[in-house]
mmCIF file of C-alpha atoms in Angstrom:
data_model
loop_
_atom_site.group_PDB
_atom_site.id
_atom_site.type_symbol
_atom_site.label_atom_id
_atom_site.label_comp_id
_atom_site.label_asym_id
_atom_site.label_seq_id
_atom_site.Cartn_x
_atom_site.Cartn_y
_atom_site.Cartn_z
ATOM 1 C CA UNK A 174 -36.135 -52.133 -22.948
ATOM 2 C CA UNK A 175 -33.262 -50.300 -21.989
ATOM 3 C CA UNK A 176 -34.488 -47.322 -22.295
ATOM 4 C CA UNK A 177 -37.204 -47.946 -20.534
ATOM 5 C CA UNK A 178 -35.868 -49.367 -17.065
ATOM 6 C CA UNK A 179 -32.751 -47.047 -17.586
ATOM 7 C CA UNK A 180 -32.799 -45.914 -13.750
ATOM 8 C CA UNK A 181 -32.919 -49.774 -13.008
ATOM 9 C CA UNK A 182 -35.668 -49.484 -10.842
ATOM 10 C CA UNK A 183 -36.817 -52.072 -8.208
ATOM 11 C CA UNK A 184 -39.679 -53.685 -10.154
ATOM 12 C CA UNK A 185 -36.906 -53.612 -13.255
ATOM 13 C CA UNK A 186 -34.468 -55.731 -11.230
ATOM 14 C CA UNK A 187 -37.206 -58.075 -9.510
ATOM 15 C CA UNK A 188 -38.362 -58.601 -13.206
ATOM 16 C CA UNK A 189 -34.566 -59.624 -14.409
ATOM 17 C CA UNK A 190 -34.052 -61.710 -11.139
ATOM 18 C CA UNK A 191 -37.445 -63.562 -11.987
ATOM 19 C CA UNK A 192 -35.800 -64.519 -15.158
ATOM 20 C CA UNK A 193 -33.078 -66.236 -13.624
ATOM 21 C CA UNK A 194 -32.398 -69.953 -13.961
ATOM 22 C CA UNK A 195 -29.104 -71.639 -12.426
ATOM 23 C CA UNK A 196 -27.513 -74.134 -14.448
ATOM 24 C CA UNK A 197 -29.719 -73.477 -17.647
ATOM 25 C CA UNK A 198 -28.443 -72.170 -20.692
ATOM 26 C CA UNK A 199 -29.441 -68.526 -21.743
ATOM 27 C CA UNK A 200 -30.614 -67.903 -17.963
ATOM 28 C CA UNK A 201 -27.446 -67.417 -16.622
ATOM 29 C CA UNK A 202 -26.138 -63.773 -15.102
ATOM 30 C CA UNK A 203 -24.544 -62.933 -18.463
ATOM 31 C CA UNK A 204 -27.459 -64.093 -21.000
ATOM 32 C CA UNK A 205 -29.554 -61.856 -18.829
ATOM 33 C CA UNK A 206 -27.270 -58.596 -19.048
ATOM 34 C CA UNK A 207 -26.664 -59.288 -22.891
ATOM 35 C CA UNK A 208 -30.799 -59.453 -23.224
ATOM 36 C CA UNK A 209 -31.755 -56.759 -20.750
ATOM 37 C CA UNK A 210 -28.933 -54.739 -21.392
ATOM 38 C CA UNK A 211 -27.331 -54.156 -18.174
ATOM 39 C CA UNK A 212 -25.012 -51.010 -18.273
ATOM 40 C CA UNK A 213 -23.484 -52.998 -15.216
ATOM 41 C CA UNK A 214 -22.923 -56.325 -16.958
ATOM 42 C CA UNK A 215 -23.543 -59.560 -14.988
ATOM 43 C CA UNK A 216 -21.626 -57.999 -12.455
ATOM 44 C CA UNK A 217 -24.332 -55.878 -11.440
ATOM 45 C CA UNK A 218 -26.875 -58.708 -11.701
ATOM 46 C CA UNK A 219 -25.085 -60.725 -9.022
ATOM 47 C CA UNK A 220 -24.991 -57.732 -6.452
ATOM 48 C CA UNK A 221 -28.742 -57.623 -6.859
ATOM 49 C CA UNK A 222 -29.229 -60.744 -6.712
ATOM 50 C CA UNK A 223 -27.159 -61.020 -3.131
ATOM 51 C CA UNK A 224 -29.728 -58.172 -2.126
ATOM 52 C CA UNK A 225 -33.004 -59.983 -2.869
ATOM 53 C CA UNK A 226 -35.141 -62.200 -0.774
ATOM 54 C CA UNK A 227 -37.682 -62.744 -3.401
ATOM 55 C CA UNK A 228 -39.592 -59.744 -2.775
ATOM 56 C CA UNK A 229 -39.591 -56.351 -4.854
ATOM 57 C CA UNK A 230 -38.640 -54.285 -1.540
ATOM 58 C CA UNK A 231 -35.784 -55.869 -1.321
ATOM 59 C CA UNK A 232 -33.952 -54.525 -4.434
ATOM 60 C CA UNK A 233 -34.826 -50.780 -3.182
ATOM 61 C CA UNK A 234 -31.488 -48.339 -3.094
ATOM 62 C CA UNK A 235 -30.838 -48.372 0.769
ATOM 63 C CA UNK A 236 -29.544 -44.923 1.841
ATOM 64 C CA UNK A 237 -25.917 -43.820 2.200
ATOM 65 C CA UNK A 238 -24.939 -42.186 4.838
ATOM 66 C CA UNK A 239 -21.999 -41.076 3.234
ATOM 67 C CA UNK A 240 -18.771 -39.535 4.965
ATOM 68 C CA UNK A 241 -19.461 -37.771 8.023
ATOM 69 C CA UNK A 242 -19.385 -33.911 7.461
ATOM 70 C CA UNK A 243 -16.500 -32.226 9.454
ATOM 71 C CA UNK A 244 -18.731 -28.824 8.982
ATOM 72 C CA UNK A 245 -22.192 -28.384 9.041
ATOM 73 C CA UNK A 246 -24.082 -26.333 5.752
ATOM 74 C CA UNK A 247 -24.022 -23.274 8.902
ATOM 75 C CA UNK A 248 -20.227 -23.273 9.673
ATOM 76 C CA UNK A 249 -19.474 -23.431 5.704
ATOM 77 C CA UNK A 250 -21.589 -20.714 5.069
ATOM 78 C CA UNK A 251 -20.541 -18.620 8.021
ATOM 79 C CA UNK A 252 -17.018 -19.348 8.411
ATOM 80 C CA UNK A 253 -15.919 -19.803 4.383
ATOM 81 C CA UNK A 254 -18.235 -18.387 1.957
ATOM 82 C CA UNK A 255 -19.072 -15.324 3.586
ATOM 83 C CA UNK A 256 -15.123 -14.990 4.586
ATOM 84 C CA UNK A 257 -14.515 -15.173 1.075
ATOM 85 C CA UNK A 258 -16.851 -12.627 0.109
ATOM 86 C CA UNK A 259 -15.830 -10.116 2.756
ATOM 87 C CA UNK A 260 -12.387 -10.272 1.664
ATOM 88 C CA UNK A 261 -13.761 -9.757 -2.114
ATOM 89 C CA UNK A 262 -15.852 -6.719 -1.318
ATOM 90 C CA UNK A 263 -12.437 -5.239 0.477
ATOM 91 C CA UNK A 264 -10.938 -6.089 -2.844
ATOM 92 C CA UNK A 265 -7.985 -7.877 -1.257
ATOM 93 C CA UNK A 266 -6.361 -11.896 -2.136
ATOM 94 C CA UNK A 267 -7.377 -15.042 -0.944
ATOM 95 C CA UNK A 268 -6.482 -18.176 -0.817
ATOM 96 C CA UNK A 269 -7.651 -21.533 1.060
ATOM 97 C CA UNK A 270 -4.382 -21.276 3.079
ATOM 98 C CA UNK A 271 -6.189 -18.158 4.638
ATOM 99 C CA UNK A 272 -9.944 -19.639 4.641
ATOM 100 C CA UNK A 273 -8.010 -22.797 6.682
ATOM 101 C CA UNK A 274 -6.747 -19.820 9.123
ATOM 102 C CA UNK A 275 -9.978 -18.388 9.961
ATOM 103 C CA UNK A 276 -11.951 -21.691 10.201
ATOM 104 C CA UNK A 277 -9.695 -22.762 12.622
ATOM 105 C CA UNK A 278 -9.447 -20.111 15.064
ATOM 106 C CA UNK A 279 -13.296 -19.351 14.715
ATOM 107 C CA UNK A 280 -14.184 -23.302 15.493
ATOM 108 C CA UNK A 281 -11.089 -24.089 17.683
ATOM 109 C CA UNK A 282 -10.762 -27.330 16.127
ATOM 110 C CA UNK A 283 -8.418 -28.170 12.918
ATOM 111 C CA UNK A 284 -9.933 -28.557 9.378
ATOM 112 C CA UNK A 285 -7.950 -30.401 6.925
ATOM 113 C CA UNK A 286 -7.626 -27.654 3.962
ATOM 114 C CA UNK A 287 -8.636 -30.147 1.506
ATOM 115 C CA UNK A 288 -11.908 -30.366 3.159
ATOM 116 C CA UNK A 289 -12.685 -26.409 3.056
ATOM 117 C CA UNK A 290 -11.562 -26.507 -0.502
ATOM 118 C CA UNK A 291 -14.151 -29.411 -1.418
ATOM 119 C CA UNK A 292 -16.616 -27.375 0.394
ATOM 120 C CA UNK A 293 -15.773 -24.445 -1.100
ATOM 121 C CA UNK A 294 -16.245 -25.757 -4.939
ATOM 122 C CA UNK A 295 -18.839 -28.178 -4.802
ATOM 123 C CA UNK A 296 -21.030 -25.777 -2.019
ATOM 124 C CA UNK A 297 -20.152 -22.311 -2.221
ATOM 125 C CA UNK A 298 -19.034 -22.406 -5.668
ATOM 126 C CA UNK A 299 -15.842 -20.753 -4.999
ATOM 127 C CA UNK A 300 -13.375 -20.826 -7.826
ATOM 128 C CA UNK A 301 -10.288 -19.589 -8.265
ATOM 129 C CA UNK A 302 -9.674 -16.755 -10.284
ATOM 130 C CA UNK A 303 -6.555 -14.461 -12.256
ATOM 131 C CA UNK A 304 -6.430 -11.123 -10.344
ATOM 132 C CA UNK A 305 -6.879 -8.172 -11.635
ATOM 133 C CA UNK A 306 -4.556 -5.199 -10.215
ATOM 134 C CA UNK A 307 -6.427 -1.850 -9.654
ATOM 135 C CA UNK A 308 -5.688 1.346 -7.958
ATOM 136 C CA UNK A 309 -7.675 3.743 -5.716
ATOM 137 C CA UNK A 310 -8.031 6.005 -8.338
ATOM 138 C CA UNK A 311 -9.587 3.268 -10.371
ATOM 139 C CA UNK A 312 -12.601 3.155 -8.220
ATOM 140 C CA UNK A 313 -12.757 6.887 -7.237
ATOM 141 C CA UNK A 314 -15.914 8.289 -8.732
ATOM 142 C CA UNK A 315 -14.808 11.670 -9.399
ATOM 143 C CA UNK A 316 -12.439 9.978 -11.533
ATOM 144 C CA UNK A 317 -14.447 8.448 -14.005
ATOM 145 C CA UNK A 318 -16.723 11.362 -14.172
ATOM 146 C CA UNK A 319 -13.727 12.976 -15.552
ATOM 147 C CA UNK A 320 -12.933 10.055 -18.120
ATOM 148 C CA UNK A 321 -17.088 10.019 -18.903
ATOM 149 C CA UNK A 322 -16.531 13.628 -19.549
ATOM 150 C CA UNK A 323 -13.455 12.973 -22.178
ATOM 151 C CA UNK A 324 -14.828 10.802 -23.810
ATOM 152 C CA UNK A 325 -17.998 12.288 -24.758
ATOM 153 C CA UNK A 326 -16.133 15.242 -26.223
ATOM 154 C CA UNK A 327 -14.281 12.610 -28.523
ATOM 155 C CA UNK A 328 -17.124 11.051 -29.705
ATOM 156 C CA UNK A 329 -18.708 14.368 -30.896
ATOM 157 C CA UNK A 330 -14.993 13.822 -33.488
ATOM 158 C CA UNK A 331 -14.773 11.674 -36.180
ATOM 159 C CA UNK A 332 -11.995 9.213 -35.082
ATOM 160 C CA UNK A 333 -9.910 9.463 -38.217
ATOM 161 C CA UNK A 334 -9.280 13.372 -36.549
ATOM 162 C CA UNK A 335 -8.305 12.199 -33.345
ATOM 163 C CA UNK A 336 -4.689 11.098 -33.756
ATOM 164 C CA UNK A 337 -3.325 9.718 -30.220
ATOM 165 C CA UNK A 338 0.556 9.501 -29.671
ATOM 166 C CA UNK A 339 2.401 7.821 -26.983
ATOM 167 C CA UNK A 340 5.980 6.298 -25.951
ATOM 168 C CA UNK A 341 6.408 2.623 -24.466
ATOM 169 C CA UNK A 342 10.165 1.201 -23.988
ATOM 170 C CA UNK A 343 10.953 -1.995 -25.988
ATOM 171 C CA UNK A 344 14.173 -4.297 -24.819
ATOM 172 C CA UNK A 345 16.693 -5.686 -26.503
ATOM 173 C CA UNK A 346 16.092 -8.994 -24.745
ATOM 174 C CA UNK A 347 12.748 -10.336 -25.031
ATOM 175 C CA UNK A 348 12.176 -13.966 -25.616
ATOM 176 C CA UNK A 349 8.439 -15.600 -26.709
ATOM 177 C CA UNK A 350 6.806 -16.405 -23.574
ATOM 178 C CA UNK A 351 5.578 -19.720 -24.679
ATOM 179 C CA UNK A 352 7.632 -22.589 -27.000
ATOM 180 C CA UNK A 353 6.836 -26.097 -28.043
ATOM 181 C CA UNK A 354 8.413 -28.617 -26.326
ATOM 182 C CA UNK A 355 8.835 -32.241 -27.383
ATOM 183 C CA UNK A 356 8.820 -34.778 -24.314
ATOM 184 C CA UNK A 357 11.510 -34.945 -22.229
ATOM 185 C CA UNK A 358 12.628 -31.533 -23.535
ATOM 186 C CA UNK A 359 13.024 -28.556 -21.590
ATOM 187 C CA UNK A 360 11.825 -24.939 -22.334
ATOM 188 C CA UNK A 361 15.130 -22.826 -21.793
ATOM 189 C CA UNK A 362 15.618 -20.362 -24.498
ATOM 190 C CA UNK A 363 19.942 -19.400 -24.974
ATOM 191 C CA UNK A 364 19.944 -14.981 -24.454
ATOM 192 C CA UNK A 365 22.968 -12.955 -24.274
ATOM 193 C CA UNK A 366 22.416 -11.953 -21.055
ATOM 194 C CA UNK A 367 19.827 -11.608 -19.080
ATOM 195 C CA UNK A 368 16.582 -9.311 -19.632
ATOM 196 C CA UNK A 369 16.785 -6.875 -16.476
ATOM 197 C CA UNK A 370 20.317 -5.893 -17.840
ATOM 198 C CA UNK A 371 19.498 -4.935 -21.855
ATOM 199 C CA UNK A 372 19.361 -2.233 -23.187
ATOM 200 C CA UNK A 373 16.261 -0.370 -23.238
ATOM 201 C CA UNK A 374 14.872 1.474 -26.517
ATOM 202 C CA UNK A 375 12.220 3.992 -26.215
ATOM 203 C CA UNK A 376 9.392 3.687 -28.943
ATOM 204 C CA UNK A 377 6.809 6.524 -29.983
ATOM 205 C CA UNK A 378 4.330 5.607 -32.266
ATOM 206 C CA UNK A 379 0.683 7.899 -33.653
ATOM 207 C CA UNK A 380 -2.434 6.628 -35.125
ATOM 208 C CA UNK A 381 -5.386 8.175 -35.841
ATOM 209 C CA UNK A 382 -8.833 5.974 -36.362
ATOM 210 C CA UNK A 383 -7.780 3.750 -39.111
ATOM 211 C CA UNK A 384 -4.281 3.506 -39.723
ATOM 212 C CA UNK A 385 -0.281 4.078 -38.133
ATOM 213 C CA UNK A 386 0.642 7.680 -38.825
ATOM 214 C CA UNK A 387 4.418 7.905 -37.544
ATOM 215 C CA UNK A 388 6.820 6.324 -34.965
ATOM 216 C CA UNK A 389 10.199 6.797 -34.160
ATOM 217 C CA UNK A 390 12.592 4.688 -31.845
ATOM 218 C CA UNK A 391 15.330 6.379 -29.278
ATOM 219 C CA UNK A 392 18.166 3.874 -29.359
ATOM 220 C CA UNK A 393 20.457 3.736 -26.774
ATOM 221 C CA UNK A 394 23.327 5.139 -28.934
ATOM 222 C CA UNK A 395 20.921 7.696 -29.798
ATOM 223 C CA UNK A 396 20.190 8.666 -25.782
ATOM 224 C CA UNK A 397 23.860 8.607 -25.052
ATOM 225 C CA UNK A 398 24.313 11.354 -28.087
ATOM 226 C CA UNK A 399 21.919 13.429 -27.008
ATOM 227 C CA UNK A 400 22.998 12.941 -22.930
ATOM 228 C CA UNK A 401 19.740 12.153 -22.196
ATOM 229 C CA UNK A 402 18.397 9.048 -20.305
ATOM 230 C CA UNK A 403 14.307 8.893 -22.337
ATOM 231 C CA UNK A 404 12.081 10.496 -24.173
ATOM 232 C CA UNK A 405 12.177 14.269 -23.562
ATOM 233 C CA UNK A 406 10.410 17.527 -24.675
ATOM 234 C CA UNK A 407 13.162 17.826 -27.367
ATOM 235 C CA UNK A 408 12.531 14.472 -28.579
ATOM 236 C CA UNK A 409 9.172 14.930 -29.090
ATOM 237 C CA UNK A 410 9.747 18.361 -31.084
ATOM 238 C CA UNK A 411 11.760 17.518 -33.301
ATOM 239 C CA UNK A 412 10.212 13.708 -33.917
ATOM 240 C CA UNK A 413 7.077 16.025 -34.797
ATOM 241 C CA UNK A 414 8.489 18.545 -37.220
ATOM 242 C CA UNK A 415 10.506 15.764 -39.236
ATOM 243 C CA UNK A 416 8.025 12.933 -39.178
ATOM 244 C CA UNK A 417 4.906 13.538 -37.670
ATOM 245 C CA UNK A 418 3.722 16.988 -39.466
ATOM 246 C CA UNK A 419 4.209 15.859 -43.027
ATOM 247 C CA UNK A 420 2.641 12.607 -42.085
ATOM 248 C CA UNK A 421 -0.641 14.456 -41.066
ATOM 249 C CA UNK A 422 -0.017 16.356 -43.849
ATOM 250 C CA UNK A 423 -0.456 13.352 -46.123
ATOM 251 C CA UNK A 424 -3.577 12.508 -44.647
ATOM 252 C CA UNK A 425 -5.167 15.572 -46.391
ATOM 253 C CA UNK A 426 -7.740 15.547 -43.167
ATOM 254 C CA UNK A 427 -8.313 18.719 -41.513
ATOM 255 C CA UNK A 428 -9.275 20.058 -38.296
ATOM 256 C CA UNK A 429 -7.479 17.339 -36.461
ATOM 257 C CA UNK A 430 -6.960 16.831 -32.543
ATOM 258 C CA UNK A 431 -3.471 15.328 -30.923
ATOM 259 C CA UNK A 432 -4.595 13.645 -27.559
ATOM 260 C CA UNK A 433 -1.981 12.365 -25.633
ATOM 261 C CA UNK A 434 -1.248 12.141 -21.502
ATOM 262 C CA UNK A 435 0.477 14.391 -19.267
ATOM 263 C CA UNK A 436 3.924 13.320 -19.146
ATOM 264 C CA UNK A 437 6.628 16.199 -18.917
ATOM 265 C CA UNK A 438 7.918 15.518 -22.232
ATOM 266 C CA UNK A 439 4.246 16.653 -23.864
ATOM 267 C CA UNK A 440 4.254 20.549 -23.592
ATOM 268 C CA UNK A 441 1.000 21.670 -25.445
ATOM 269 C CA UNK A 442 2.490 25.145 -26.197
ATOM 270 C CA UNK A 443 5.885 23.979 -27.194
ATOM 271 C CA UNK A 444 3.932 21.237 -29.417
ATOM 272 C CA UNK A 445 1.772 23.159 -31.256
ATOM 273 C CA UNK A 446 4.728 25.524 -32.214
ATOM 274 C CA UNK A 447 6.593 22.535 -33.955
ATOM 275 C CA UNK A 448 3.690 21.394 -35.497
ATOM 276 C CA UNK A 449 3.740 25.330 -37.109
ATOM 277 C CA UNK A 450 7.137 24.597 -37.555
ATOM 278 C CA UNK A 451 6.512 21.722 -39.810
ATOM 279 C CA UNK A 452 4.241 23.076 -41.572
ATOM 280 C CA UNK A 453 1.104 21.696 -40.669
ATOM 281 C CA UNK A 454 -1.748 23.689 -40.350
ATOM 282 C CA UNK A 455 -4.519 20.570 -40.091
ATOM 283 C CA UNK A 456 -3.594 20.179 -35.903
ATOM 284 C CA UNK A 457 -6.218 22.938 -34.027
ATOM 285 C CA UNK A 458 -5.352 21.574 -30.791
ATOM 286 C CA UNK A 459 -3.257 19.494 -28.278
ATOM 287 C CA UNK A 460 -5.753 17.985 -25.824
ATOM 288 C CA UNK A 461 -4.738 16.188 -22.609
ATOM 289 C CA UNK A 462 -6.278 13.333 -21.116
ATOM 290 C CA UNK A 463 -7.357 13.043 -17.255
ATOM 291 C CA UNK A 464 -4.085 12.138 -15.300
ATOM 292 C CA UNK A 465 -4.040 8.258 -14.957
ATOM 293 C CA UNK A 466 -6.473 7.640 -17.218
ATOM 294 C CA UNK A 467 -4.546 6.537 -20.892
ATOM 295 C CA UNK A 468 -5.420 2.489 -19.980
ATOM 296 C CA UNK A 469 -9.455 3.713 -20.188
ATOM 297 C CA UNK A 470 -8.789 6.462 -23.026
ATOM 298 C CA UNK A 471 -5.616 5.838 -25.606
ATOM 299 C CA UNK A 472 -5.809 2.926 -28.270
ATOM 300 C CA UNK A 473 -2.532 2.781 -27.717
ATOM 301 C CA UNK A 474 -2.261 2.738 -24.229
ATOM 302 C CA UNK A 475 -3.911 -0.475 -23.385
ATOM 303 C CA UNK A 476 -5.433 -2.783 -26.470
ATOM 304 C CA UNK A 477 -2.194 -2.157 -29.172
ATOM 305 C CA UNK A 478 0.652 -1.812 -27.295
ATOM 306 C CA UNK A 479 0.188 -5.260 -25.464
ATOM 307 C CA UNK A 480 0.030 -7.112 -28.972
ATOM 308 C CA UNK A 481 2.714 -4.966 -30.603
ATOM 309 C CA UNK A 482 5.025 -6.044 -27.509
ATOM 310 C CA UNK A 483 3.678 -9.792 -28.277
ATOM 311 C CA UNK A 484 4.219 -9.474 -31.705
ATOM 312 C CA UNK A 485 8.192 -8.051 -31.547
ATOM 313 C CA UNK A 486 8.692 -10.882 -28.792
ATOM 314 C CA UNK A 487 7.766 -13.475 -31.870
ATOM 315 C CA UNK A 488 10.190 -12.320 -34.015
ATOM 316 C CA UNK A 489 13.486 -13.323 -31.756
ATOM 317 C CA UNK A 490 16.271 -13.296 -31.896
ATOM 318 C CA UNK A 491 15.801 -9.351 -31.287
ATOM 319 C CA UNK A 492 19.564 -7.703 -31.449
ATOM 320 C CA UNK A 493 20.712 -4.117 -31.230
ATOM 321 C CA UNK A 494 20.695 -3.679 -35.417
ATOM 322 C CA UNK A 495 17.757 -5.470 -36.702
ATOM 323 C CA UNK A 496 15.213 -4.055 -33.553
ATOM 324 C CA UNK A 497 14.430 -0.201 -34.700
ATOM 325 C CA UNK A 498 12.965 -1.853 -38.034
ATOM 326 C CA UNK A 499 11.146 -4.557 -36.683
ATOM 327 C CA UNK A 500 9.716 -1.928 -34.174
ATOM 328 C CA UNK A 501 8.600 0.303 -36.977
ATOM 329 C CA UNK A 502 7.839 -3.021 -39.672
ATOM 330 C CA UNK A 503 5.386 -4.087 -37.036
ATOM 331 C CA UNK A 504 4.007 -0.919 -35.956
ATOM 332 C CA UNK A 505 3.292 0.172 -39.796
ATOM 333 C CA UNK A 506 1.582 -3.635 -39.829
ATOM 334 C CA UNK A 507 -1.204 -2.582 -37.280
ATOM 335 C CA UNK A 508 -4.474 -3.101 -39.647
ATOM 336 C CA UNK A 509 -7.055 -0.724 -39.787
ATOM 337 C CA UNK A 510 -9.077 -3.551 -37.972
ATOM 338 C CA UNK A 511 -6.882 -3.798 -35.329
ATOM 339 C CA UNK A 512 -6.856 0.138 -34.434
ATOM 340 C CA UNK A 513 -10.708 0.411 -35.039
ATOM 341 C CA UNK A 514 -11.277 -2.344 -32.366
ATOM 342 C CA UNK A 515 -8.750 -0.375 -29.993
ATOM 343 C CA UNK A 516 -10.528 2.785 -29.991
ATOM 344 C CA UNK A 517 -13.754 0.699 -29.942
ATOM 345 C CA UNK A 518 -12.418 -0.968 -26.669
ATOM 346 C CA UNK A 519 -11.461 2.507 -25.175
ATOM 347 C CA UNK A 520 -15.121 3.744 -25.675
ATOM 348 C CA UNK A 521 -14.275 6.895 -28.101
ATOM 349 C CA UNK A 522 -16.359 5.541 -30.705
ATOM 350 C CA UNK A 523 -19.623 7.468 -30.869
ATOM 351 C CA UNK A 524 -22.774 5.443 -29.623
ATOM 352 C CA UNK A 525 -20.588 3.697 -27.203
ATOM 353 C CA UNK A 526 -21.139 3.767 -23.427
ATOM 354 C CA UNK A 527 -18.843 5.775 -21.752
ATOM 355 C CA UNK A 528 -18.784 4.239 -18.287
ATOM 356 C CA UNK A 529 -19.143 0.291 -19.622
ATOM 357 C CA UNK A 530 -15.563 -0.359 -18.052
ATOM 358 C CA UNK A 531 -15.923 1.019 -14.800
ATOM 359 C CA UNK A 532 -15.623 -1.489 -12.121
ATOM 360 C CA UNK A 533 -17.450 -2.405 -9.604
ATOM 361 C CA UNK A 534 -20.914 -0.805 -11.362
#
């Protein structure tokens, strides 16, 4: 029965009403919802029965007018989808605050912003978004030709000869970003001071298609000793002929290809000389990627770095002794999973479309 009047139509409630009996027992309003099953309970019964006049017409759904609209379906379209949509094709925020703005001077009249936001979800479908920072070069088409380029020429390489290096700077102060909290707790976390004055350490890590290779972290005692203030071309040298050679060496893999970007501190010639210095003849070339480009290109760039950072935040307290080897613990940690997924991500796996990241195609 229920499932068959479920909408409650009119003839449904005219044939309830007709059952109706005042004063005798299993008649009543509640008898009648219990045996007809009245989502609405006797309740409901009672409203329709205030409604009728005998007649099945009587029990139809009047109309609702409703709340009267403050903007017509025109002057939402006009004045806050397509506003929203111009300002997305200029790539440039938005908020309601704005949309408010715009109505308002266009109309010459003031709408209530929690109107244009109701009109905004439930009609235009506008939601609300996390941005996404991007630069000109990003969108530049000659750009991406270039990466396109690149990246064809490193898929014609087996990935476990393409060993990518890179630096990233580690502090000495980083607290989780999230913590439990029990109710009426707060989420303060006790540092020694705090994390736009510690001390920086510079970390350089390599990794070739399946596993960490070498890494090496520039302390700040280390910096002061050598009067520098990061990573320089000397640095890199001599992080190469100690570490990084015989690790490649180890790998008993030939013909292999060091990719890395263009920072000063990555002199091909210079590079290739301590990697003859060390005594490894597998490295045939240093290879450069497009300038601006290691987010689209490096594994390490982009994908491993952000979880590496994550995963040395986990492991506070972080202090000046224990963070060089929990930087290289949980860089040696990076599973061959992990990596292949990175250089998956970065399209410089072969098969893999070159240009899937680009935005806006």
């Amino acid at each position: 029965m229920a499932n068959e009047y479920e909408k409650y139509i009119s003839t449904f409630k005219q044939k309830v009403l007709e059952e109706y009996r005042p004063g005798i027992y299993g008649s009543g309003f509640k008898s009648l919802a219990k045996h007809f099953k009245i989502k609405g309970g006797h309740h409901l019964i009672m409203c329709w029965y205030r409604q009728w006049d005998g007649t099945v017409q009587s029990l139809n759904a009047k109309p609702r007018t409703g709340r009267p609209r403050t903007l017509t379906n025109e002057e939402v379209e006009r004045y806050v989808l397509n506003f929203v949509e111009t300002m997305n094709n200029q790539h440039k925020p938005v908020d309601y605050k704005m949309v408010q703005n715009h109505v308002e001077v266009s109309l010459n009249r003031k709408v209530a912003i929690a109107t244009i936001k109701r009109y905004g979800r439930t009609e235009c479908g506008i939601t609300s978004r996390t941005t996404h920072e991007i630069t000109t070069r990003d969108i530049d088409e000659n750009h991406w030709i270039e990466i396109g380029k690149f990246r064809k020429f490193l898929q014609r390489i087996s990935n476990d000869r393409l060993i990518f290096i890179d630096e990233i700077a580690i502090y000495g102060i980083m607290p989780p970003l999230r913590t439990l909290v029990a109710p009426g707790h707060q989420s303060f976390v006790i540092v020694d001071k705090p994390s736009a004055y510690a001390e920086r350490f510079d970390f350089i890590g390599a990794i070739n298609g399946s596993k960490p290779i070498a890494c090496m972290t520039l302390t700040p005692v280390d910096r002061k000793a050598k009067d520098i203030q990061g990573v320089r071309k000397e640095v890199i040298h001599e992080w190469i002929i100690k570490s990084l050679a015989p690790a490649i060496n180890r790998l008993n893999i030939d013909r292999v290809h060091l990719i890395c970007d263009r920072s000063r501190a990555h002199n091909r010639a210079e590079m290739m000389q301590a990697f003859i210095m060390g005594k490894c003849k597998s490295v045939i070339n240093v290879h450069y990627m497009p300038t601006a480009s290691a987010k689209y290109i490096s594994p390490l760039d982009n994908p491993i770095w952000h979880s590496f950072r994550e995963t040395v935040r986990k492991q506070h307290p972080l202090t000046i002794s224990n963070l060089p080897s929990i930087l290289s613990r949980t860089f040696y940690s990076l599973s061959r999973d992990q990596i292949m997924n990175a250089y998956r991500k970065c399209a410089i796996t072969y098969g893999t479309d070159v240009f899937y990241d680009q935005p806006f195609t």
